mmCIF file of C-alpha atoms and ligand atoms in Angstrom:
data_model
loop_
_atom_site.group_PDB
_atom_site.id
_atom_site.type_symbol
_atom_site.label_atom_id
_atom_site.label_comp_id
_atom_site.label_asym_id
_atom_site.label_seq_id
_atom_site.Cartn_x
_atom_site.Cartn_y
_atom_site.Cartn_z
ATOM 1 C CA UNK A 1164 -7.341 14.020 -0.869
ATOM 2 C CA UNK A 1165 -6.800 14.726 2.869
ATOM 3 C CA UNK A 1166 -3.131 14.363 4.191
ATOM 4 C CA UNK A 1167 -4.255 11.440 6.072
ATOM 5 C CA UNK A 1168 -5.333 9.357 2.834
ATOM 6 C CA UNK A 1169 -2.385 10.661 0.783
ATOM 7 C CA UNK A 1170 -0.226 8.924 3.603
ATOM 8 C CA UNK A 1171 -2.268 5.853 3.417
ATOM 9 C CA UNK A 1172 -2.090 5.384 -0.517
ATOM 10 C CA UNK A 1173 1.818 6.228 0.019
ATOM 11 C CA UNK A 1174 1.949 3.542 2.843
ATOM 12 C CA UNK A 1175 0.443 1.203 0.328
ATOM 13 C CA UNK A 1176 2.571 1.593 -2.545
ATOM 14 C CA UNK A 1177 5.639 1.953 -0.065
ATOM 15 C CA UNK A 1178 4.610 -1.586 1.170
ATOM 16 C CA UNK A 1179 3.905 -3.057 -2.411
ATOM 17 C CA UNK A 1180 6.695 -1.745 -4.644
ATOM 18 C CA UNK A 1181 9.034 -4.402 -4.491
ATOM 19 C CA UNK A 1182 6.832 -7.170 -5.217
ATOM 20 C CA UNK A 1183 4.152 -5.134 -7.340
ATOM 21 C CA UNK A 1184 5.111 -6.616 -10.633
ATOM 22 C CA UNK A 1185 4.239 -10.070 -9.282
ATOM 23 C CA UNK A 1186 0.989 -9.039 -7.690
ATOM 24 C CA UNK A 1187 -0.310 -7.414 -10.731
ATOM 25 C CA UNK A 1188 1.290 -9.687 -13.341
ATOM 26 C CA UNK A 1189 -1.365 -9.248 -15.808
ATOM 27 C CA UNK A 1190 -0.661 -8.545 -19.510
ATOM 28 C CA UNK A 1191 -4.336 -8.529 -21.028
ATOM 29 C CA UNK A 1192 -4.298 -4.712 -21.174
ATOM 30 C CA UNK A 1193 -0.825 -4.354 -22.852
ATOM 31 C CA UNK A 1194 -2.184 -4.865 -26.225
ATOM 32 C CA UNK A 1195 -4.906 -2.252 -25.769
ATOM 33 C CA UNK A 1196 -2.669 0.514 -24.569
ATOM 34 C CA UNK A 1197 0.368 -0.120 -26.795
ATOM 35 C CA UNK A 1198 -1.729 -0.045 -29.942
ATOM 36 C CA UNK A 1199 -3.582 3.113 -28.666
ATOM 37 C CA UNK A 1200 -0.210 4.667 -28.186
ATOM 38 C CA UNK A 1201 1.342 3.683 -31.274
ATOM 39 C CA UNK A 1202 -1.769 5.005 -33.411
ATOM 40 C CA UNK A 1203 -1.686 8.316 -31.400
ATOM 41 C CA UNK A 1204 1.648 9.485 -33.699
ATOM 42 C CA UNK A 1205 2.973 11.720 -30.782
ATOM 43 C CA UNK A 1206 4.138 11.697 -27.150
ATOM 44 C CA UNK A 1207 2.293 9.845 -24.604
ATOM 45 C CA UNK A 1208 1.548 10.665 -21.029
ATOM 46 C CA UNK A 1209 0.653 7.831 -18.416
ATOM 47 C CA UNK A 1210 -0.695 9.152 -15.084
ATOM 48 C CA UNK A 1211 0.042 7.132 -12.083
ATOM 49 C CA UNK A 1212 2.468 4.877 -13.899
ATOM 50 C CA UNK A 1213 3.810 3.001 -11.031
ATOM 51 C CA UNK A 1214 6.485 0.631 -11.668
ATOM 52 C CA UNK A 1215 6.215 0.947 -15.525
ATOM 53 C CA UNK A 1216 4.297 -2.258 -16.250
ATOM 54 C CA UNK A 1217 2.508 -0.463 -19.031
ATOM 55 C CA UNK A 1218 4.923 2.481 -19.868
ATOM 56 C CA UNK A 1219 7.779 0.309 -20.645
ATOM 57 C CA UNK A 1220 6.160 -1.895 -23.447
ATOM 58 C CA UNK A 1221 4.726 1.426 -24.794
ATOM 59 C CA UNK A 1222 8.272 2.691 -25.112
ATOM 60 C CA UNK A 1223 9.574 -0.657 -26.606
ATOM 61 C CA UNK A 1224 7.372 0.139 -29.588
ATOM 62 C CA UNK A 1225 9.561 3.331 -30.173
ATOM 63 C CA UNK A 1226 6.797 5.734 -28.799
ATOM 64 C CA UNK A 1227 7.821 8.642 -26.225
ATOM 65 C CA UNK A 1228 6.333 8.211 -23.045
ATOM 66 C CA UNK A 1229 6.196 10.354 -19.799
ATOM 67 C CA UNK A 1230 5.193 8.309 -16.658
ATOM 68 C CA UNK A 1231 4.128 10.474 -13.751
ATOM 69 C CA UNK A 1232 3.651 9.005 -10.279
ATOM 70 C CA UNK A 1233 3.608 10.278 -6.791
ATOM 71 C CA UNK A 1234 5.205 7.322 -5.004
ATOM 72 C CA UNK A 1235 8.977 7.414 -4.987
ATOM 73 C CA UNK A 1236 9.331 3.715 -4.473
ATOM 74 C CA UNK A 1237 7.299 2.862 -7.267
ATOM 75 C CA UNK A 1238 9.294 4.940 -9.507
ATOM 76 C CA UNK A 1239 12.509 3.575 -8.103
ATOM 77 C CA UNK A 1240 11.347 0.120 -9.097
ATOM 78 C CA UNK A 1241 10.634 1.779 -12.459
ATOM 79 C CA UNK A 1242 13.884 3.236 -12.860
ATOM 80 C CA UNK A 1243 15.696 -0.341 -11.910
ATOM 81 C CA UNK A 1244 13.565 -1.993 -14.478
ATOM 82 C CA UNK A 1245 14.511 0.614 -17.205
ATOM 83 C CA UNK A 1246 18.291 -0.045 -16.787
ATOM 84 C CA UNK A 1247 17.736 -3.610 -18.258
ATOM 85 C CA UNK A 1248 16.190 -2.014 -21.246
ATOM 86 C CA UNK A 1249 17.830 -1.088 -24.607
ATOM 87 C CA UNK A 1250 19.325 2.245 -25.080
ATOM 88 C CA UNK A 1251 16.663 3.072 -27.518
ATOM 89 C CA UNK A 1252 13.702 2.124 -25.076
ATOM 90 C CA UNK A 1253 15.754 4.037 -22.367
ATOM 91 C CA UNK A 1254 15.530 6.994 -24.579
ATOM 92 C CA UNK A 1255 11.681 6.958 -24.990
ATOM 93 C CA UNK A 1256 10.876 7.262 -21.350
ATOM 94 C CA UNK A 1257 10.687 10.447 -19.092
ATOM 95 C CA UNK A 1258 9.880 9.976 -15.448
ATOM 96 C CA UNK A 1259 8.164 12.588 -13.392
ATOM 97 C CA UNK A 1260 7.495 12.332 -9.645
ATOM 98 C CA UNK A 1261 4.008 14.381 -9.199
ATOM 99 C CA UNK A 1262 0.544 14.320 -8.290
ATOM 100 C CA UNK A 1263 -2.077 13.591 -11.100
ATOM 101 C CA UNK A 1264 -4.247 16.599 -9.651
ATOM 102 C CA UNK A 1265 -1.597 19.205 -9.936
ATOM 103 C CA UNK A 1266 1.237 18.447 -12.454
ATOM 104 C CA UNK A 1267 2.616 20.984 -14.813
ATOM 105 C CA UNK A 1268 4.669 19.806 -17.863
ATOM 106 C CA UNK A 1269 6.603 21.542 -20.513
ATOM 107 C CA UNK A 1270 5.076 19.268 -23.168
ATOM 108 C CA UNK A 1271 1.595 18.547 -24.901
ATOM 109 C CA UNK A 1272 0.542 14.853 -25.524
ATOM 110 C CA UNK A 1273 -1.081 13.247 -28.461
ATOM 111 C CA UNK A 1274 -2.421 10.491 -25.909
ATOM 112 C CA UNK A 1275 -2.800 10.275 -22.052
ATOM 113 C CA UNK A 1276 -4.020 7.243 -20.010
ATOM 114 C CA UNK A 1277 -4.782 6.217 -16.669
ATOM 115 C CA UNK A 1278 -5.204 2.508 -16.405
ATOM 116 C CA UNK A 1279 -6.139 -0.269 -13.724
ATOM 117 C CA UNK A 1280 -8.505 1.985 -11.910
ATOM 118 C CA UNK A 1281 -5.841 4.335 -10.619
ATOM 119 C CA UNK A 1282 -8.052 7.257 -11.182
ATOM 120 C CA UNK A 1283 -10.092 6.079 -8.256
ATOM 121 C CA UNK A 1284 -7.313 7.492 -5.833
ATOM 122 C CA UNK A 1285 -8.807 10.782 -6.436
ATOM 123 C CA UNK A 1286 -11.114 10.834 -3.234
ATOM 124 C CA UNK A 1287 -13.299 13.879 -3.791
ATOM 125 C CA UNK A 1288 -15.130 15.294 -6.838
ATOM 126 C CA UNK A 1289 -12.879 18.397 -6.871
ATOM 127 C CA UNK A 1290 -9.650 15.896 -7.022
ATOM 128 C CA UNK A 1291 -11.265 14.414 -9.847
ATOM 129 C CA UNK A 1292 -12.224 17.597 -11.745
ATOM 130 C CA UNK A 1293 -8.646 19.068 -11.090
ATOM 131 C CA UNK A 1294 -6.910 15.585 -12.501
ATOM 132 C CA UNK A 1295 -9.007 15.735 -15.585
ATOM 133 C CA UNK A 1296 -8.542 19.450 -16.251
ATOM 134 C CA UNK A 1297 -5.015 19.063 -16.035
ATOM 135 C CA UNK A 1298 -4.869 16.319 -18.562
ATOM 136 C CA UNK A 1299 -7.026 18.474 -20.806
ATOM 137 C CA UNK A 1300 -4.728 21.372 -20.667
ATOM 138 C CA UNK A 1301 -1.537 18.846 -21.500
ATOM 139 C CA UNK A 1302 -3.036 17.393 -24.442
ATOM 140 C CA UNK A 1303 -2.712 18.592 -28.121
ATOM 141 C CA UNK A 1304 -5.718 19.248 -30.078
ATOM 142 C CA UNK A 1305 -7.564 15.974 -31.247
ATOM 143 C CA UNK A 1306 -5.371 14.487 -28.462
ATOM 144 C CA UNK A 1307 -7.151 11.431 -26.786
ATOM 145 C CA UNK A 1308 -7.513 10.681 -22.996
ATOM 146 C CA UNK A 1309 -8.261 7.132 -21.823
ATOM 147 C CA UNK A 1310 -9.810 6.550 -18.276
ATOM 148 C CA UNK A 1311 -10.129 2.815 -17.350
ATOM 149 C CA UNK A 1312 -11.911 1.961 -14.018
ATOM 150 C CA UNK A 1313 -13.598 -1.094 -12.636
ATOM 151 C CA UNK A 1314 -17.633 -0.742 -13.073
ATOM 152 C CA UNK A 1315 -18.609 -0.475 -9.149
ATOM 153 C CA UNK A 1316 -20.579 -3.645 -7.991
ATOM 154 C CA UNK A 1317 -22.947 -2.425 -5.197
ATOM 155 C CA UNK A 1318 -23.720 -6.048 -4.065
ATOM 156 C CA UNK A 1319 -20.012 -6.597 -2.908
ATOM 157 C CA UNK A 1320 -20.744 -4.161 -0.139
ATOM 158 C CA UNK A 1321 -19.960 -6.383 3.101
ATOM 159 C CA UNK A 1322 -16.596 -6.850 4.636
ATOM 160 C CA UNK A 1323 -15.341 -10.384 3.834
ATOM 161 C CA UNK A 1324 -11.716 -11.168 4.498
ATOM 162 C CA UNK A 1325 -10.272 -13.843 1.828
ATOM 163 C CA UNK A 1326 -6.904 -15.026 0.762
ATOM 164 C CA UNK A 1327 -6.531 -13.805 -2.820
ATOM 165 C CA UNK A 1328 -2.843 -13.978 -3.605
ATOM 166 C CA UNK A 1329 0.114 -16.076 -3.024
ATOM 167 C CA UNK A 1330 3.585 -14.872 -4.435
ATOM 168 C CA UNK A 1331 7.147 -16.117 -3.875
ATOM 169 C CA UNK A 1332 9.329 -13.055 -3.543
ATOM 170 C CA UNK A 1333 13.022 -14.395 -2.934
ATOM 171 C CA UNK A 1334 12.877 -16.426 0.269
ATOM 172 C CA UNK A 1335 9.716 -15.013 1.128
ATOM 173 C CA UNK A 1336 5.975 -16.052 0.574
ATOM 174 C CA UNK A 1337 3.778 -13.261 0.520
ATOM 175 C CA UNK A 1338 0.097 -14.055 1.318
ATOM 176 C CA UNK A 1339 -2.552 -11.192 0.630
ATOM 177 C CA UNK A 1340 -6.110 -10.954 2.207
ATOM 178 C CA UNK A 1341 -7.955 -8.170 0.952
ATOM 179 C CA UNK A 1342 -11.250 -6.863 2.481
ATOM 180 C CA UNK A 1343 -13.482 -3.732 1.912
ATOM 181 C CA UNK A 1344 -16.421 -1.929 3.062
ATOM 182 C CA UNK A 1345 -18.481 0.535 0.841
ATOM 183 C CA UNK A 1346 -19.943 3.694 1.668
ATOM 184 C CA UNK A 1347 -22.542 4.053 -0.948
ATOM 185 C CA UNK A 1348 -23.560 7.387 0.139
ATOM 186 C CA UNK A 1349 -20.071 8.860 -0.278
ATOM 187 C CA UNK A 1350 -18.894 6.415 -3.181
ATOM 188 C CA UNK A 1351 -16.105 5.504 -0.983
ATOM 189 C CA UNK A 1352 -14.452 2.048 -0.564
ATOM 190 C CA UNK A 1353 -12.720 1.626 2.704
ATOM 191 C CA UNK A 1354 -9.892 -1.103 1.760
ATOM 192 C CA UNK A 1355 -7.685 -3.081 4.007
ATOM 193 C CA UNK A 1356 -5.058 -5.319 2.554
ATOM 194 C CA UNK A 1357 -3.485 -7.717 5.078
ATOM 195 C CA UNK A 1358 -0.173 -9.039 3.966
ATOM 196 C CA UNK A 1359 1.560 -11.913 5.703
ATOM 197 C CA UNK A 1360 5.278 -12.287 4.866
ATOM 198 C CA UNK A 1361 6.320 -15.967 5.777
ATOM 199 C CA UNK A 1362 9.885 -16.584 5.811
ATOM 200 C CA UNK A 1363 11.469 -19.953 5.059
ATOM 201 C CA UNK A 1364 11.856 -20.790 8.929
ATOM 202 C CA UNK A 1365 8.198 -20.099 9.377
ATOM 203 C CA UNK A 1366 8.304 -16.842 10.900
ATOM 204 C CA UNK A 1367 5.432 -14.569 9.747
ATOM 205 C CA UNK A 1368 5.476 -10.627 9.681
ATOM 206 C CA UNK A 1369 2.268 -9.030 9.202
ATOM 207 C CA UNK A 1370 1.515 -5.653 7.596
ATOM 208 C CA UNK A 1371 -1.839 -4.312 7.121
ATOM 209 C CA UNK A 1372 -2.416 -1.301 4.763
ATOM 210 C CA UNK A 1373 -5.510 0.683 4.616
ATOM 211 C CA UNK A 1374 -6.780 3.015 1.862
ATOM 212 C CA UNK A 1375 -9.777 4.479 0.055
ATOM 213 C CA UNK A 1376 -10.885 4.667 -3.311
ATOM 214 C CA UNK A 1377 -13.872 6.680 -4.770
ATOM 215 C CA UNK A 1378 -15.576 4.656 -7.423
ATOM 216 C CA UNK A 1379 -17.363 6.498 -10.125
ATOM 217 C CA UNK A 1380 -20.401 5.549 -12.390
ATOM 218 C CA UNK A 1381 -20.222 5.553 -16.236
ATOM 219 C CA UNK A 1382 -22.357 8.585 -16.548
ATOM 220 C CA UNK A 1383 -20.816 10.243 -13.844
ATOM 221 C CA UNK A 1384 -17.310 9.758 -15.565
ATOM 222 C CA UNK A 1385 -18.717 10.949 -19.009
ATOM 223 C CA UNK A 1386 -20.049 14.199 -17.259
ATOM 224 C CA UNK A 1387 -16.991 14.704 -15.680
ATOM 225 C CA UNK A 1388 -14.616 14.604 -18.956
ATOM 226 C CA UNK A 1389 -17.335 16.653 -20.811
ATOM 227 C CA UNK A 1390 -17.459 19.237 -18.144
ATOM 228 C CA UNK A 1391 -13.672 19.682 -18.690
ATOM 229 C CA UNK A 1392 -14.193 20.246 -22.230
ATOM 230 C CA UNK A 1393 -13.706 16.598 -23.576
ATOM 231 C CA UNK A 1394 -15.949 14.948 -26.165
ATOM 232 C CA UNK A 1395 -16.465 11.378 -25.283
ATOM 233 C CA UNK A 1396 -16.091 9.123 -28.219
ATOM 234 C CA UNK A 1397 -16.930 5.947 -26.835
ATOM 235 C CA UNK A 1398 -17.196 3.969 -23.707
ATOM 236 C CA UNK A 1399 -16.272 0.476 -23.431
ATOM 237 C CA UNK A 1400 -16.930 -2.335 -21.109
ATOM 238 C CA UNK A 1401 -13.903 -4.258 -21.407
ATOM 239 C CA UNK A 1402 -10.399 -4.192 -23.003
ATOM 240 C CA UNK A 1403 -11.929 -6.066 -26.135
ATOM 241 C CA UNK A 1404 -13.681 -2.392 -26.896
ATOM 242 C CA UNK A 1405 -17.083 -4.029 -26.559
ATOM 243 C CA UNK A 1406 -19.615 -1.204 -25.858
ATOM 244 C CA UNK A 1407 -20.428 -0.455 -22.312
ATOM 245 C CA UNK A 1408 -23.347 -2.359 -20.577
ATOM 246 C CA UNK A 1409 -24.599 -2.298 -17.099
ATOM 247 C CA UNK A 1410 -23.053 -5.644 -15.956
ATOM 248 C CA UNK A 1411 -19.551 -4.735 -17.958
ATOM 249 C CA UNK A 1412 -16.360 -5.398 -15.627
ATOM 250 C CA UNK A 1413 -14.777 -2.147 -16.554
ATOM 251 C CA UNK A 1414 -15.631 1.405 -17.690
ATOM 252 C CA UNK A 1415 -13.106 2.725 -20.455
ATOM 253 C CA UNK A 1416 -13.829 6.098 -21.421
ATOM 254 C CA UNK A 1417 -12.186 7.552 -24.670
ATOM 255 C CA UNK A 1418 -12.404 11.190 -24.461
ATOM 256 C CA UNK A 1419 -11.070 13.709 -27.140
ATOM 257 C CA UNK A 1420 -9.857 17.071 -26.742
ATOM 258 C CA UNK A 1421 -11.679 18.983 -29.446
ATOM 259 C CA UNK A 1422 -9.563 20.872 -32.190
HETATM 260 C C1 SAM B 2099 -2.709 0.530 -9.071
HETATM 261 S S1 SAM B 2099 -1.053 1.419 -9.503
HETATM 262 C C2 SAM B 2099 -1.073 1.384 -11.244
HETATM 263 C C3 SAM B 2099 0.235 1.359 -11.757
HETATM 264 C C4 SAM B 2099 0.473 1.334 -13.122
HETATM 265 N N1 SAM B 2099 -0.333 2.179 -13.937
HETATM 266 C C5 SAM B 2099 -0.120 -0.094 -13.717
HETATM 267 O O1 SAM B 2099 -0.800 -0.310 -14.565
HETATM 268 O O2 SAM B 2099 0.509 -0.977 -13.195
HETATM 269 C C6 SAM B 2099 -1.472 2.887 -8.950
HETATM 270 C C7 SAM B 2099 -0.460 3.920 -8.986
HETATM 271 O O3 SAM B 2099 -1.123 5.107 -8.540
HETATM 272 C C8 SAM B 2099 -0.051 6.241 -7.914
HETATM 273 N N2 SAM B 2099 -0.927 7.306 -7.386
HETATM 274 C C9 SAM B 2099 -1.792 7.168 -6.486
HETATM 275 N N3 SAM B 2099 -2.212 8.667 -6.407
HETATM 276 C C10 SAM B 2099 -1.655 9.256 -7.219
HETATM 277 C C11 SAM B 2099 -1.673 10.646 -7.507
HETATM 278 N N4 SAM B 2099 -2.545 11.459 -6.808
HETATM 279 N N5 SAM B 2099 -0.901 11.181 -8.186
HETATM 280 C C12 SAM B 2099 0.190 10.304 -9.118
HETATM 281 N N6 SAM B 2099 0.089 9.017 -8.802
HETATM 282 C C13 SAM B 2099 -0.839 8.494 -7.955
HETATM 283 C C14 SAM B 2099 0.299 5.070 -6.911
HETATM 284 O O4 SAM B 2099 1.654 5.689 -6.439
HETATM 285 C C15 SAM B 2099 0.345 4.009 -7.636
HETATM 286 O O5 SAM B 2099 1.692 3.872 -8.232
#
């Protein structure tokens, strides 16, 4: 990731941190991750944990979870949310400010995961390899790593701006207009998110955040994981664990570190 794109991703999440949980208020992935974390019977690592949308519910089930993220604002929101949790849940959470490509932790984990396409913040093959290698080194033998990304839809390559979210945040109404362009040769999505913050008075402040994602294909992701030493047990196409098909919305790789 070049310094410029690292700044871009920081700018995006600095902007979104305070209202991230309203933007991404989805819960459909909670049972999938909490169940896998519980059945791992050991400590769990969530890469790019953000505001703890998933890590906190995992900790509530009594599982020890380490959340790693490089954005200070997102981690501040995580810590603020954690204050409202029970002592038992708090004890199960460990937060690390760090980069998924270059982290070094003292612990080895039974289960690691990276959800909601956050893996695509790795913008080069070297970054992807470094991230996957790092996770491999931090897993116990037989440990599981789940990578969940969207299945790229190359028909959505044109730039179209549309309103996709309206949320209320205090006295402000926030409108989001995403647009994106795909470079199908480099597998890079150039994305813009236009945010309009509308005050009660009608005054509007606009903020545009631009960032990139590197999308990956199913076979590519499997090769990447195998290249780092993982055995890929399954590839699902959605959170109901239906096997991956070309038209699936998601690519969910279940990779195991051999014993
Ligand atoms: C879409 S959010 C996902 C947050 C959370 N996992 C969830 O499910 O809601 C993506 C997160 O990735 C983090 N991130 C991006 N690049 C990163 C990197 N290289 N290392 C660690 N975290 C990173 C961002 O700071 C942000 O919090």
